[in-house]
Short mmCIF file of C-alpha atoms in Angstrom, two decimals:
data_model
loop_
_atom_site.label_atom_id
_atom_site.label_comp_id
_atom_site.label_asym_id
_atom_site.label_seq_id
_atom_site.Cartn_x
_atom_site.Cartn_y
_atom_site.Cartn_z
CA ASN N 25 27.11 -29.01 10.94
CA ALA N 26 23.86 -27.09 10.70
CA GLY N 27 25.60 -23.76 10.04
CA VAL N 28 23.31 -20.86 11.00
CA THR N 29 19.81 -21.70 12.18
CA GLN N 30 16.93 -19.32 12.80
CA THR N 31 13.53 -19.68 14.43
CA PRO N 32 10.76 -19.15 13.67
CA LYS N 33 10.62 -19.36 9.87
CA PHE N 34 7.34 -17.37 9.65
CA GLN N 35 5.53 -15.10 12.08
CA VAL N 36 2.49 -12.86 11.97
CA LEU N 37 2.13 -10.25 14.70
CA LYS N 38 -0.38 -7.54 15.48
CA THR N 39 0.83 -3.97 15.95
CA GLY N 40 2.18 -3.54 19.49
CA GLN N 41 2.95 -7.21 20.10
CA SER N 42 6.46 -8.29 21.01
CA MET N 43 8.55 -11.23 19.91
CA THR N 44 12.08 -12.56 19.87
CA LEU N 45 13.83 -14.03 16.84
CA GLN N 46 16.38 -16.65 17.69
CA CYS N 47 19.63 -17.38 15.88
CA ALA N 48 22.35 -19.93 16.57
CA GLN N 49 25.57 -20.92 14.76
CA ASP N 50 27.75 -23.95 15.19
CA MET N 51 30.81 -22.73 13.29
CA ASN N 52 32.61 -21.26 16.31
CA HIS N 53 32.40 -17.80 14.74
CA ASN N 54 33.18 -14.72 16.75
CA SER N 55 30.84 -12.28 15.05
CA MET N 56 27.10 -12.40 14.50
CA TYR N 57 24.74 -10.07 12.65
CA TRP N 58 21.08 -9.29 12.18
CA TYR N 59 19.87 -7.90 8.82
CA ARG N 60 16.54 -7.05 7.40
CA GLN N 61 15.79 -7.28 3.66
CA ASP N 62 13.08 -5.28 1.99
CA PRO N 63 12.27 -5.03 -1.73
CA GLY N 64 14.50 -2.50 -3.42
CA MET N 65 16.46 -1.78 -0.22
CA GLY N 66 18.83 -4.70 -0.08
CA LEU N 67 20.23 -6.09 3.13
CA ARG N 68 20.46 -3.56 5.90
CA LEU N 69 22.34 -4.20 9.12
CA ILE N 70 20.21 -3.86 12.27
CA TYR N 71 22.66 -4.86 15.01
CA TYR N 72 25.86 -6.86 15.24
CA SER N 73 28.02 -8.51 17.82
CA ALA N 74 31.74 -8.51 17.10
CA SER N 75 32.41 -10.97 19.86
CA GLU N 76 30.72 -12.61 22.80
CA GLY N 77 29.68 -9.95 25.32
CA THR N 78 29.53 -7.05 22.85
CA THR N 79 26.77 -5.63 20.71
CA ASP N 80 26.60 -2.51 18.49
CA LYS N 81 24.07 -0.71 16.40
CA GLY N 82 24.02 -1.07 12.68
CA GLU N 83 22.31 1.05 10.05
CA VAL N 84 18.68 0.62 11.20
CA PRO N 85 18.58 -0.22 14.94
CA ASN N 86 15.46 1.72 15.98
CA GLY N 87 12.68 -0.49 17.34
CA TYR N 88 14.97 -3.46 17.98
CA ASN N 89 17.12 -4.86 20.78
CA VAL N 90 19.59 -7.69 20.75
CA SER N 91 21.23 -10.11 23.15
CA ARG N 92 24.41 -12.10 22.57
CA LEU N 93 23.53 -14.94 24.90
CA ASN N 94 26.80 -16.81 24.38
CA LYS N 95 29.19 -17.43 21.51
CA ARG N 96 26.64 -19.50 19.64
CA GLU N 97 23.42 -17.52 20.09
CA PHE N 98 22.32 -14.02 19.11
CA SER N 99 18.66 -12.98 19.51
CA LEU N 100 16.72 -10.04 18.09
CA ARG N 101 13.76 -8.63 20.00
CA LEU N 102 10.93 -6.44 18.79
CA GLU N 103 9.42 -4.85 21.88
CA SER N 104 6.38 -3.26 20.18
CA ALA N 105 6.00 -4.36 16.60
CA ALA N 106 4.99 -1.85 13.91
CA PRO N 107 3.88 -2.48 10.31
CA SER N 108 7.11 -0.84 9.12
CA GLN N 109 8.94 -3.87 10.63
CA THR N 110 7.31 -6.23 8.17
CA SER N 111 10.33 -7.73 6.46
CA VAL N 112 12.53 -10.76 6.01
CA TYR N 113 15.11 -11.03 8.81
CA PHE N 114 18.41 -12.80 8.29
CA CYS N 115 20.95 -13.70 10.86
CA ALA N 116 24.57 -14.18 9.80
CA SER N 117 27.83 -15.18 11.39
CA GLY N 118 31.48 -14.78 10.49
CA GLN N 119 35.01 -14.98 11.90
CA GLY N 120 35.00 -11.22 12.00
CA ALA N 121 38.62 -10.24 11.36
CA SER N 122 38.19 -7.01 9.42
CA GLY N 123 40.10 -6.52 6.20
CA THR N 124 40.76 -10.19 5.45
CA SER N 125 38.96 -13.02 3.79
CA THR N 126 37.61 -13.90 7.18
CA ASP N 127 35.14 -11.03 6.69
CA THR N 128 33.03 -13.70 4.95
CA GLN N 129 29.56 -14.00 6.45
CA TYR N 130 27.26 -17.02 6.34
CA PHE N 131 23.51 -16.62 6.52
CA GLY N 132 20.66 -18.43 8.18
CA PRO N 133 17.45 -19.29 6.26
CA GLY N 134 15.58 -16.18 7.41
CA THR N 135 12.40 -15.32 9.27
CA ARG N 136 9.48 -13.85 7.34
CA LEU N 137 7.69 -11.44 9.63
CA THR N 138 4.39 -9.72 8.91
CA VAL N 139 3.07 -7.04 11.28
CA LEU N 140 -0.60 -6.23 10.82
CA ARG M 5 26.44 8.20 -3.87
CA LYS M 6 25.53 4.80 -2.39
CA GLU M 7 28.31 2.85 -0.71
CA VAL M 8 27.73 -0.12 -3.00
CA GLU M 9 25.81 0.07 -6.27
CA GLN M 10 24.58 -2.57 -8.66
CA ASP M 11 22.45 -2.50 -11.79
CA PRO M 12 19.21 -4.20 -10.65
CA GLY M 13 18.57 -5.76 -14.07
CA PRO M 14 16.96 -8.05 -14.90
CA PHE M 15 19.52 -9.45 -17.27
CA ASN M 16 17.66 -11.88 -19.55
CA VAL M 17 20.09 -14.16 -21.39
CA PRO M 18 19.74 -17.43 -23.35
CA GLU M 19 21.27 -20.62 -22.06
CA GLY M 20 24.89 -20.85 -23.03
CA ALA M 21 25.46 -17.13 -23.13
CA THR M 22 28.17 -15.20 -21.26
CA VAL M 23 27.00 -12.49 -18.93
CA ALA M 24 28.86 -10.01 -16.77
CA PHE M 25 27.80 -7.85 -13.83
CA ASN M 26 29.58 -4.94 -12.26
CA CYS M 27 29.38 -3.56 -8.76
CA THR M 28 30.84 -0.16 -7.78
CA TYR M 29 31.90 0.82 -4.29
CA SER M 30 32.61 4.23 -2.83
CA ASN M 31 35.10 3.64 -0.04
CA SER M 32 38.63 3.27 -1.34
CA ALA M 33 39.72 1.81 2.02
CA SER M 34 37.62 -1.34 1.55
CA GLN M 35 39.74 -4.47 1.42
CA SER M 36 37.40 -7.47 1.15
CA PHE M 37 34.95 -8.11 -1.64
CA PHE M 38 32.45 -10.91 -2.19
CA TRP M 39 29.77 -12.14 -4.55
CA TYR M 40 26.72 -13.86 -3.06
CA ARG M 41 23.92 -15.63 -4.84
CA GLN M 42 20.34 -15.35 -3.60
CA ASP M 43 17.51 -17.48 -4.86
CA CYS M 44 13.93 -16.29 -4.51
CA ARG M 45 12.81 -16.29 -0.86
CA LYS M 46 16.07 -17.91 0.28
CA GLU M 47 19.11 -16.71 2.15
CA PRO M 48 22.21 -15.26 0.40
CA LYS M 49 24.87 -17.87 -0.18
CA LEU M 50 28.52 -17.12 -0.74
CA LEU M 51 29.47 -17.60 -4.38
CA MET M 52 33.07 -16.39 -4.26
CA SER M 53 35.47 -14.01 -2.60
CA VAL M 54 37.19 -11.53 -4.87
CA TYR M 55 40.94 -11.31 -4.62
CA SER M 56 43.17 -8.55 -5.99
CA SER M 57 44.50 -10.89 -8.67
CA GLY M 58 41.03 -12.05 -9.69
CA ASN M 59 39.80 -15.58 -9.18
CA GLU M 60 38.00 -18.22 -11.12
CA ASP M 61 35.75 -21.07 -10.03
CA GLY M 62 34.54 -23.16 -12.93
CA ARG M 63 32.29 -21.02 -15.10
CA PHE M 64 32.51 -18.03 -12.72
CA THR M 65 35.24 -15.39 -12.74
CA ALA M 66 35.46 -12.48 -10.35
CA GLN M 67 37.75 -9.53 -10.75
CA LEU M 68 38.64 -6.40 -8.75
CA ASN M 69 39.51 -3.05 -10.22
CA ARG M 70 40.78 -0.89 -7.36
CA ALA M 71 41.59 2.11 -9.56
CA SER M 72 38.00 2.43 -10.74
CA GLN M 73 36.54 0.96 -7.54
CA TYR M 74 34.45 -1.84 -8.95
CA ILE M 75 34.25 -5.61 -8.87
CA SER M 76 32.88 -7.78 -11.62
CA LEU M 77 31.36 -11.21 -11.98
CA LEU M 78 31.52 -13.07 -15.29
CA ILE M 79 29.40 -16.17 -15.88
CA ARG M 80 30.25 -18.28 -18.91
CA ASP M 81 28.03 -20.88 -20.54
CA SER M 82 24.96 -19.79 -18.50
CA LYS M 83 22.65 -22.51 -17.19
CA LEU M 84 18.98 -22.29 -16.32
CA SER M 85 20.05 -22.97 -12.74
CA ASP M 86 22.12 -19.77 -12.70
CA SER M 87 18.86 -17.75 -12.59
CA ALA M 88 19.03 -15.87 -9.29
CA THR M 89 19.90 -12.50 -7.81
CA TYR M 90 23.58 -11.79 -7.39
CA LEU M 91 24.62 -9.54 -4.49
CA CYS M 92 28.00 -7.95 -4.14
CA ALA M 93 29.36 -7.18 -0.70
CA VAL M 94 32.18 -4.91 0.39
CA ASN M 95 33.71 -4.67 3.81
CA LYS M 96 33.68 -1.51 5.84
CA PRO M 97 37.06 0.18 6.33
CA PRO M 98 39.29 -1.66 8.78
CA GLY M 99 38.24 -1.25 12.36
CA THR M 100 37.47 -3.23 15.42
CA ALA M 101 34.51 -4.99 13.90
CA SER M 102 34.03 -6.66 10.56
CA LYS M 103 30.98 -5.42 8.71
CA LEU M 104 29.83 -5.81 5.12
CA THR M 105 27.77 -3.47 3.00
CA PHE M 106 25.62 -5.20 0.40
CA GLY M 107 24.41 -3.98 -2.94
CA THR M 108 20.74 -4.37 -3.74
CA GLY M 109 21.50 -7.14 -6.21
CA THR M 110 21.40 -7.85 -9.91
CA ARG M 111 18.73 -10.26 -11.11
CA LEU M 112 19.69 -12.80 -13.77
CA GLN M 113 17.14 -14.80 -15.75
CA VAL M 114 18.53 -17.50 -18.03
CA THR M 115 16.06 -18.75 -20.61
CA LEU M 116 15.88 -21.65 -23.08
#
């Protein structure tokens, strides 16, 4: 099993450009998540999908949109990239049953995005 | 007060030493607790879940103190390969969706 995969690994954009980050998991997990990680800020939740067909905002959703394409895939879109969106983006998945050990989340390798 | 707080370190320890990290959380309704390890420029990887009775995995021991609202990670006989950033994670209060809040991490550097 590949676990959680993300594409691309690296990307450089100019301000105003758009792009979609792709994420897929093969663990049959219900929930999927998008985080960004910045120095000194830790992992911050952008959007999540508790189950196929649902998406909800996390802590820092502004400037992003998501699509839960099916149970396996969860994409993150930047419609008009800004330098403040320069970050490392991690996708994660988990079984998603709150309050139990199934809260465990497993991470993809990340996408390093630079917006000039 | 932050939801989850960790001492950023770095903790510089010699090989073979014992080192402990704490992580405090603010929401007393949280029920699930985890330690993740993150190597430089890599993704966080689950190190261990933290159970109410505490749990041990080889050289690593995790404990939960609900009264004082903190979790701890003890590493015995430190190895050079233990050098990494250790993130604690705490679940949000029970609800319809499972979400974790992460601390900013504690950096460990093990030296010869």
